[in-house]
Tab-separated table of C-alpha atoms in Angstrom:
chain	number	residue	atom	x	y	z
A	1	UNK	CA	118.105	103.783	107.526
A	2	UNK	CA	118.722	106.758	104.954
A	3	UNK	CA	115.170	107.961	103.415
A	4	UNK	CA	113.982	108.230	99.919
A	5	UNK	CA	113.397	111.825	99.960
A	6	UNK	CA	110.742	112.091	96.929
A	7	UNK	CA	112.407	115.289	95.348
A	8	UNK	CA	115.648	113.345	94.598
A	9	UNK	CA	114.408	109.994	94.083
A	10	UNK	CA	114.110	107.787	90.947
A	11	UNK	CA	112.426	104.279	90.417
A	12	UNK	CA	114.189	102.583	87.091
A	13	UNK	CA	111.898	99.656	85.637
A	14	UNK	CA	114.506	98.195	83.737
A	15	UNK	CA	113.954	96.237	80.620
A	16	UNK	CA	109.806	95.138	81.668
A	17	UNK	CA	109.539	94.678	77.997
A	18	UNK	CA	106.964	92.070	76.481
A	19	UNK	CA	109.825	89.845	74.560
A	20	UNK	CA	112.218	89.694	78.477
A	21	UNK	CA	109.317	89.278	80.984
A	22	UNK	CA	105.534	87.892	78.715
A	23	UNK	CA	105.015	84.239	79.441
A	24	UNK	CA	104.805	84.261	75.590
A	25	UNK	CA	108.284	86.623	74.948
A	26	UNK	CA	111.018	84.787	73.234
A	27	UNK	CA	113.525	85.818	74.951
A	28	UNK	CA	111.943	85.132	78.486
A	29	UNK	CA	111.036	81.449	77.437
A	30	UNK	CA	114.425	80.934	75.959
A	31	UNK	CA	116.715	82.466	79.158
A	32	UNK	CA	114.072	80.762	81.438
A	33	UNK	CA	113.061	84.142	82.807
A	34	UNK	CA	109.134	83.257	82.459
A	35	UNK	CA	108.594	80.969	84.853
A	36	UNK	CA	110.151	82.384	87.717
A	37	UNK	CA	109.146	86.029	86.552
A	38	UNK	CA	105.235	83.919	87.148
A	39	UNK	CA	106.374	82.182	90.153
A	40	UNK	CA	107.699	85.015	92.313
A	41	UNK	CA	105.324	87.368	91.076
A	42	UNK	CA	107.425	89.914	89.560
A	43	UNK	CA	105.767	92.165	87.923
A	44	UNK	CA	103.176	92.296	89.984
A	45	UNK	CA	105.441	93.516	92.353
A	46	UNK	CA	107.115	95.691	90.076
A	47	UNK	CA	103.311	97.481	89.889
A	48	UNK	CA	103.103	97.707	93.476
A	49	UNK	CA	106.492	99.895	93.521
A	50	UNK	CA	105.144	101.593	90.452
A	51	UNK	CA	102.007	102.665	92.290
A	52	UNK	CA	103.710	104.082	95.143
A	53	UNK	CA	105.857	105.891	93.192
A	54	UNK	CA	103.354	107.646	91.324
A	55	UNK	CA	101.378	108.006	94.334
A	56	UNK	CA	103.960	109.784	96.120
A	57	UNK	CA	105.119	111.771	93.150
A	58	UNK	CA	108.415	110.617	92.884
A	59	UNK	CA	109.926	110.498	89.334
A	60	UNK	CA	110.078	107.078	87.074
A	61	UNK	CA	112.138	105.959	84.631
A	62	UNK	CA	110.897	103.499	81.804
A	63	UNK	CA	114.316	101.982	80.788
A	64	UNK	CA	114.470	99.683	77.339
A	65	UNK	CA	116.833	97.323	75.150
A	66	UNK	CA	116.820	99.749	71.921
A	67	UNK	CA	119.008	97.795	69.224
A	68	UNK	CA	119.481	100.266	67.119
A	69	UNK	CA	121.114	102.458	69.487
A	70	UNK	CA	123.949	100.173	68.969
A	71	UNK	CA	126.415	101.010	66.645
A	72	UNK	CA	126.512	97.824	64.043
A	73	UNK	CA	130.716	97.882	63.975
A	74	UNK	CA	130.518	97.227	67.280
A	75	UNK	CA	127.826	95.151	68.412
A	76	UNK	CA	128.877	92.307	70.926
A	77	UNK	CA	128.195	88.297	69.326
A	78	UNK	CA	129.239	86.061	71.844
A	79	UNK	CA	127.039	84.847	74.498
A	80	UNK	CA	122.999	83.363	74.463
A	81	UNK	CA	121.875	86.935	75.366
A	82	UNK	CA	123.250	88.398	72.126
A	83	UNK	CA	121.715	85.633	70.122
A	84	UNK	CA	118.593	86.230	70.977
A	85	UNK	CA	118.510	90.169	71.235
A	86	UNK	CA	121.169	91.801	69.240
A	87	UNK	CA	120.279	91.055	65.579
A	88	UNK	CA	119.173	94.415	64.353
A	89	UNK	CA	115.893	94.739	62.593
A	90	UNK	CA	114.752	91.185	63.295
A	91	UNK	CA	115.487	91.210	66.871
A	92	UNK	CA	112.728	90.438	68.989
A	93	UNK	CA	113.461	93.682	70.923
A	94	UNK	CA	113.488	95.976	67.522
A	95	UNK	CA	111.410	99.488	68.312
A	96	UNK	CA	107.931	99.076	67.674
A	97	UNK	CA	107.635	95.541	67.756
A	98	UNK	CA	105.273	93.564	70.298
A	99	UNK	CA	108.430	92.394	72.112
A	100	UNK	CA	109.831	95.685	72.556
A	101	UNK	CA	106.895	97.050	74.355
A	102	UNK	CA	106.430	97.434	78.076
A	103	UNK	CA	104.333	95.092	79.600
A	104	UNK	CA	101.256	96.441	80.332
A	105	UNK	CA	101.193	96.098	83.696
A	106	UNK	CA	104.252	98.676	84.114
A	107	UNK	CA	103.595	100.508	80.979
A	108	UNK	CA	104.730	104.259	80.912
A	109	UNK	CA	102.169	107.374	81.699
A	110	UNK	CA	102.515	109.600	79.109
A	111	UNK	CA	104.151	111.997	81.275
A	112	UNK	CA	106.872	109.727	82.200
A	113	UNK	CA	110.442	109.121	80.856
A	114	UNK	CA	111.273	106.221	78.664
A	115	UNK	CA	115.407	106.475	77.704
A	116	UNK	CA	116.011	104.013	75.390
A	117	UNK	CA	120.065	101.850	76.229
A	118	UNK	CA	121.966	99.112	74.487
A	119	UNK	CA	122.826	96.361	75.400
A	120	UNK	CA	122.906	95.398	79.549
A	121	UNK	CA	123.130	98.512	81.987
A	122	UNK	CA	120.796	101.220	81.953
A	123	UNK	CA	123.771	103.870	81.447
A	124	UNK	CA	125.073	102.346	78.493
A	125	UNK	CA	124.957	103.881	75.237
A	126	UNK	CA	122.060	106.154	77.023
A	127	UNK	CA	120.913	109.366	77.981
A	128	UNK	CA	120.409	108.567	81.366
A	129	UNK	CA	122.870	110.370	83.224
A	130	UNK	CA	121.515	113.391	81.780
A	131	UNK	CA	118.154	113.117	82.329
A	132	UNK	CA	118.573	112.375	86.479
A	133	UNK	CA	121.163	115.363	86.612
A	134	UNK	CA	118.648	117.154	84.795
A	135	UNK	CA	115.612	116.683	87.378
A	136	UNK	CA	118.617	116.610	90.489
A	137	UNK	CA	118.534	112.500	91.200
A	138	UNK	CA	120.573	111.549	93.592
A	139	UNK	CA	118.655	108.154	94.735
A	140	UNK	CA	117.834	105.373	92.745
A	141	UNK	CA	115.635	102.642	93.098
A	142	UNK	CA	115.710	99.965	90.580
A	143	UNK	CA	112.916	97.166	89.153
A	144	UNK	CA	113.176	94.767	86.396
A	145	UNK	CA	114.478	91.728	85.019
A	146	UNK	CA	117.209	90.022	85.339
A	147	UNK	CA	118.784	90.286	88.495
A	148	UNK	CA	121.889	89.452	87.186
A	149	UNK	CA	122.611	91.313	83.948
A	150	UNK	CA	120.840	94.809	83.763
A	151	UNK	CA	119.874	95.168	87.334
A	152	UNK	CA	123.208	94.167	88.604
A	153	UNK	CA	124.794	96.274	85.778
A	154	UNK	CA	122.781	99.528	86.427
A	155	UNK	CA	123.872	98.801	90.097
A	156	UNK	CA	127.705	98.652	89.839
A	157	UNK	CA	127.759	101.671	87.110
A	158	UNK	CA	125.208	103.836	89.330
A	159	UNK	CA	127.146	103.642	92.255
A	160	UNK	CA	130.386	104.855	90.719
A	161	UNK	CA	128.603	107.667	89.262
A	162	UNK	CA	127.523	109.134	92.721
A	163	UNK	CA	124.019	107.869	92.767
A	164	UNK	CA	122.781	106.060	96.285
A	165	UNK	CA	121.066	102.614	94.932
A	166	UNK	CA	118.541	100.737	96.403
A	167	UNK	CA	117.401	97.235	94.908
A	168	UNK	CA	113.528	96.620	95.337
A	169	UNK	CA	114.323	92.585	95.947
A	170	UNK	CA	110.865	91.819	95.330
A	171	UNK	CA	110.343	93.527	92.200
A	172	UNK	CA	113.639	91.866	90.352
A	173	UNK	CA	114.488	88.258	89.094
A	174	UNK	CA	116.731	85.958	87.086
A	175	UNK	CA	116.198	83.142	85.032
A	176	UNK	CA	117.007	80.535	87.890
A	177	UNK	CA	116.755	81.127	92.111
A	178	UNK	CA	120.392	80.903	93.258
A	179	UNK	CA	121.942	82.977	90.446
A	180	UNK	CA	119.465	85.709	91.736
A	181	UNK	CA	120.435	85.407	95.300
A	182	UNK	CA	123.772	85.565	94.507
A	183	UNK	CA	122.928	88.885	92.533
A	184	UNK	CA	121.470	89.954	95.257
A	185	UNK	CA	124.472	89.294	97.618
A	186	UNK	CA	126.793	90.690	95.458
A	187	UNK	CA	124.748	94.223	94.935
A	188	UNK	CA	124.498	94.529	98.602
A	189	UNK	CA	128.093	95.137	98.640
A	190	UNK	CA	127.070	98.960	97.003
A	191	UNK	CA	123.325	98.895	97.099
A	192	UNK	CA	120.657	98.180	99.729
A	193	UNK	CA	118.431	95.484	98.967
A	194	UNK	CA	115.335	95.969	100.578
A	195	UNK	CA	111.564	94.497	99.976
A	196	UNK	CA	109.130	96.634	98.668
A	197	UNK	CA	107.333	97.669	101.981
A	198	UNK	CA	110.364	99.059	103.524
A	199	UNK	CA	110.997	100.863	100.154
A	200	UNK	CA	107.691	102.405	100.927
A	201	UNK	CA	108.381	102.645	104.281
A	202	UNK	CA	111.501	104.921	103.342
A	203	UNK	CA	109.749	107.657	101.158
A	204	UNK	CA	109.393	110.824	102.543
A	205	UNK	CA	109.343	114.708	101.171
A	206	UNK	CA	111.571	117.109	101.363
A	207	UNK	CA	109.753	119.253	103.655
A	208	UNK	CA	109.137	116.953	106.269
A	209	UNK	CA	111.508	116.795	109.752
Protein backbone atom coordinates (compact mmCIF):
# COMPACT_ATOMS: atom_id res chain seq x y z
CA UNK A 1 0.00 0.00 0.00
CA UNK A 2 1.16 3.70 -0.90
CA UNK A 3 3.00 5.35 2.31
CA UNK A 4 2.32 8.47 4.18
CA UNK A 5 5.52 10.07 3.50
CA UNK A 6 5.63 12.67 6.59
CA UNK A 7 6.93 15.67 4.41
CA UNK A 8 3.70 15.67 2.31
CA UNK A 9 1.26 14.47 4.69
CA UNK A 10 -1.67 16.18 6.49
CA UNK A 11 -4.06 14.89 9.33
CA UNK A 12 -7.50 17.16 9.14
CA UNK A 13 -9.53 16.91 12.57
CA UNK A 14 -12.56 18.10 11.17
CA UNK A 15 -15.18 19.89 13.12
CA UNK A 16 -13.95 18.15 16.98
CA UNK A 17 -15.68 21.15 18.31
CA UNK A 18 -17.35 21.08 21.90
CA UNK A 19 -21.12 21.95 20.54
CA UNK A 20 -20.67 18.60 17.42
CA UNK A 21 -18.82 15.98 19.56
CA UNK A 22 -19.29 17.05 24.03
CA UNK A 23 -21.78 14.67 25.54
CA UNK A 24 -23.21 18.06 26.70
CA UNK A 25 -22.97 19.99 22.92
CA UNK A 26 -26.28 20.85 21.48
CA UNK A 27 -25.79 20.00 18.43
CA UNK A 28 -24.29 16.45 19.20
CA UNK A 29 -27.35 15.59 21.52
CA UNK A 30 -29.76 16.90 18.99
CA UNK A 31 -28.18 14.97 15.59
CA UNK A 32 -27.58 11.97 17.98
CA UNK A 33 -23.85 12.26 17.42
CA UNK A 34 -23.09 11.86 21.36
CA UNK A 35 -23.78 8.64 22.01
CA UNK A 36 -22.13 6.89 19.40
CA UNK A 37 -19.19 9.55 19.39
CA UNK A 38 -19.07 7.74 23.49
CA UNK A 39 -19.76 4.37 22.28
CA UNK A 40 -17.13 3.89 19.58
CA UNK A 41 -14.71 5.90 21.26
CA UNK A 42 -14.10 8.58 18.89
CA UNK A 43 -12.22 10.94 20.06
CA UNK A 44 -10.23 9.00 21.84
CA UNK A 45 -9.22 7.65 18.78
CA UNK A 46 -9.04 10.79 17.11
CA UNK A 47 -6.07 11.51 20.01
CA UNK A 48 -4.37 8.44 19.21
CA UNK A 49 -3.96 9.67 15.39
CA UNK A 50 -3.24 13.06 16.83
CA UNK A 51 -0.33 11.71 18.85
CA UNK A 52 1.26 9.98 16.11
CA UNK A 53 1.08 12.71 14.05
CA UNK A 54 2.81 14.98 16.21
CA UNK A 55 5.12 12.35 17.12
CA UNK A 56 6.22 11.80 13.72
CA UNK A 57 6.18 15.43 12.76
CA UNK A 58 3.77 15.37 10.22
CA UNK A 59 1.64 18.56 9.79
CA UNK A 60 -2.13 18.97 11.37
CA UNK A 61 -4.87 20.75 10.50
CA UNK A 62 -7.50 22.01 13.16
CA UNK A 63 -10.56 22.45 10.82
CA UNK A 64 -13.88 24.43 12.33
CA UNK A 65 -17.66 25.43 11.53
CA UNK A 66 -16.95 29.41 11.55
CA UNK A 67 -20.53 31.04 10.90
CA UNK A 68 -19.54 34.08 10.18
CA UNK A 69 -17.47 33.14 7.36
CA UNK A 70 -20.72 32.74 5.68
CA UNK A 71 -21.98 35.37 3.75
CA UNK A 72 -25.67 36.18 5.39
CA UNK A 73 -27.38 36.58 1.57
CA UNK A 74 -26.52 33.35 1.13
CA UNK A 75 -26.66 31.18 3.98
CA UNK A 76 -28.42 27.72 3.34
CA UNK A 77 -32.06 27.21 5.71
CA UNK A 78 -33.32 24.02 4.87
CA UNK A 79 -32.35 20.96 6.60
CA UNK A 80 -31.91 19.99 10.77
CA UNK A 81 -28.16 20.78 10.37
CA UNK A 82 -28.82 24.42 9.45
CA UNK A 83 -31.25 24.78 12.28
CA UNK A 84 -29.13 24.07 14.70
CA UNK A 85 -25.77 25.68 13.39
CA UNK A 86 -26.32 28.39 10.94
CA UNK A 87 -28.02 31.21 12.92
CA UNK A 88 -25.30 33.77 13.11
CA UNK A 89 -24.38 35.23 16.43
CA UNK A 90 -26.54 32.87 18.48
CA UNK A 91 -25.40 29.78 16.89
CA UNK A 92 -24.05 27.35 19.12
CA UNK A 93 -20.93 27.21 16.88
CA UNK A 94 -20.41 31.28 16.95
CA UNK A 95 -16.37 32.07 17.46
CA UNK A 96 -15.52 32.18 20.92
CA UNK A 97 -18.26 30.44 22.35
CA UNK A 98 -17.89 27.10 24.51
CA UNK A 99 -19.43 25.19 21.57
CA UNK A 100 -17.14 26.44 19.09
CA UNK A 101 -14.09 25.27 20.84
CA UNK A 102 -12.10 22.13 20.19
CA UNK A 103 -12.55 19.54 22.49
CA UNK A 104 -9.88 19.29 24.64
CA UNK A 105 -8.80 16.16 23.96
CA UNK A 106 -7.78 17.22 20.22
CA UNK A 107 -7.26 20.79 21.00
CA UNK A 108 -4.68 22.69 18.73
CA UNK A 109 -0.76 23.25 19.81
CA UNK A 110 -0.11 26.60 19.41
CA UNK A 111 2.04 25.93 16.58
CA UNK A 112 -0.58 24.26 14.63
CA UNK A 113 -3.08 25.43 11.93
CA UNK A 114 -6.67 26.07 12.71
CA UNK A 115 -8.55 27.34 9.11
CA UNK A 116 -11.74 28.28 9.97
CA UNK A 117 -14.85 26.84 6.80
CA UNK A 118 -18.57 27.24 6.44
CA UNK A 119 -20.82 25.21 6.35
CA UNK A 120 -19.99 21.11 5.54
CA UNK A 121 -16.56 20.43 3.68
CA UNK A 122 -13.39 21.55 4.90
CA UNK A 123 -12.65 23.45 1.44
CA UNK A 124 -15.61 25.44 1.52
CA UNK A 125 -15.61 29.02 1.94
CA UNK A 126 -11.84 28.29 3.35
CA UNK A 127 -8.35 28.86 3.08
CA UNK A 128 -7.45 25.46 2.94
CA UNK A 129 -6.25 24.85 -0.36
CA UNK A 130 -3.79 27.43 0.22
CA UNK A 131 -2.41 26.57 3.22
CA UNK A 132 -1.54 22.59 2.04
CA UNK A 133 -0.11 24.06 -1.34
CA UNK A 134 1.68 26.31 0.80
CA UNK A 135 3.57 23.59 3.06
CA UNK A 136 3.51 21.04 -0.43
CA UNK A 137 0.46 18.49 0.84
CA UNK A 138 -0.21 16.09 -1.30
CA UNK A 139 -1.74 13.35 1.28
CA UNK A 140 -4.47 13.75 3.46
CA UNK A 141 -5.66 12.00 6.28
CA UNK A 142 -8.88 12.98 7.75
CA UNK A 143 -10.59 12.73 11.58
CA UNK A 144 -13.76 14.06 12.85
CA UNK A 145 -17.34 13.95 13.03
CA UNK A 146 -19.73 13.08 11.04
CA UNK A 147 -18.91 10.54 8.72
CA UNK A 148 -21.40 11.53 6.52
CA UNK A 149 -21.46 15.31 6.06
CA UNK A 150 -17.94 16.97 6.55
CA UNK A 151 -15.83 13.92 6.40
CA UNK A 152 -17.52 12.58 3.38
CA UNK A 153 -17.57 16.17 1.96
CA UNK A 154 -13.82 16.97 2.53
CA UNK A 155 -13.40 13.47 0.85
CA UNK A 156 -15.21 13.92 -2.51
CA UNK A 157 -13.85 17.73 -2.88
CA UNK A 158 -10.14 16.60 -1.85
CA UNK A 159 -9.93 14.07 -4.29
CA UNK A 160 -10.89 16.23 -7.24
CA UNK A 161 -8.43 18.69 -6.20
CA UNK A 162 -5.40 16.25 -6.58
CA UNK A 163 -4.97 15.36 -2.99
CA UNK A 164 -4.54 11.32 -2.16
CA UNK A 165 -7.19 10.78 0.90
CA UNK A 166 -7.10 8.42 3.44
CA UNK A 167 -10.10 8.02 6.03
CA UNK A 168 -8.83 7.07 9.64
CA UNK A 169 -12.22 4.71 10.11
CA UNK A 170 -11.66 4.63 13.67
CA UNK A 171 -11.30 8.15 14.36
CA UNK A 172 -14.75 9.25 12.39
CA UNK A 173 -18.56 8.74 13.15
CA UNK A 174 -22.17 9.61 12.39
CA UNK A 175 -25.07 10.07 14.34
CA UNK A 176 -26.41 6.39 13.75
CA UNK A 177 -24.14 2.93 12.71
CA UNK A 178 -25.37 2.08 9.19
CA UNK A 179 -25.43 5.64 7.81
CA UNK A 180 -21.65 5.60 8.81
CA UNK A 181 -20.88 2.39 7.13
CA UNK A 182 -22.45 3.41 4.25
CA UNK A 183 -20.16 6.63 4.41
CA UNK A 184 -17.60 4.62 4.68
CA UNK A 185 -18.44 2.46 1.58
CA UNK A 186 -19.12 5.18 -0.45
CA UNK A 187 -15.59 7.14 0.36
CA UNK A 188 -13.77 4.03 -0.44
CA UNK A 189 -14.75 4.55 -3.92
CA UNK A 190 -11.84 7.70 -3.86
CA UNK A 191 -10.31 7.30 -0.46
CA UNK A 192 -8.75 4.45 1.53
CA UNK A 193 -10.34 3.70 4.65
CA UNK A 194 -8.02 2.28 6.89
CA UNK A 195 -7.91 1.84 10.96
CA UNK A 196 -5.68 3.81 12.78
CA UNK A 197 -2.77 1.23 13.23
CA UNK A 198 -2.26 0.75 9.62
CA UNK A 199 -2.39 4.61 9.30
CA UNK A 200 0.55 4.40 11.59
CA UNK A 201 1.79 1.60 10.03
CA UNK A 202 1.99 3.73 6.67
CA UNK A 203 4.09 6.80 7.90
CA UNK A 204 7.38 7.02 6.82
CA UNK A 205 10.04 10.04 5.91
CA UNK A 206 11.16 11.16 3.04
CA UNK A 207 14.58 10.00 3.39
CA UNK A 208 13.99 6.58 4.05
CA UNK A 209 14.27 3.61 1.07
Amino acid sequence: MRPLVVERTALLLLDCQNAIVHPDGPIATAMGFAPLVERHGTLAHAAELLASFREAGAAVVHVRIAPERADPDRRAARGHFYALASSGGSSPLATGSWGAAFHDAVAPLDDELVVGKYPIGAFSRSELDARLQERGITDLVLAGVATHMVVESTTRLAADLGYSVVVAMDAVMANDEATHRASLAVQATFADVLTNGEIRSLLTREDRP
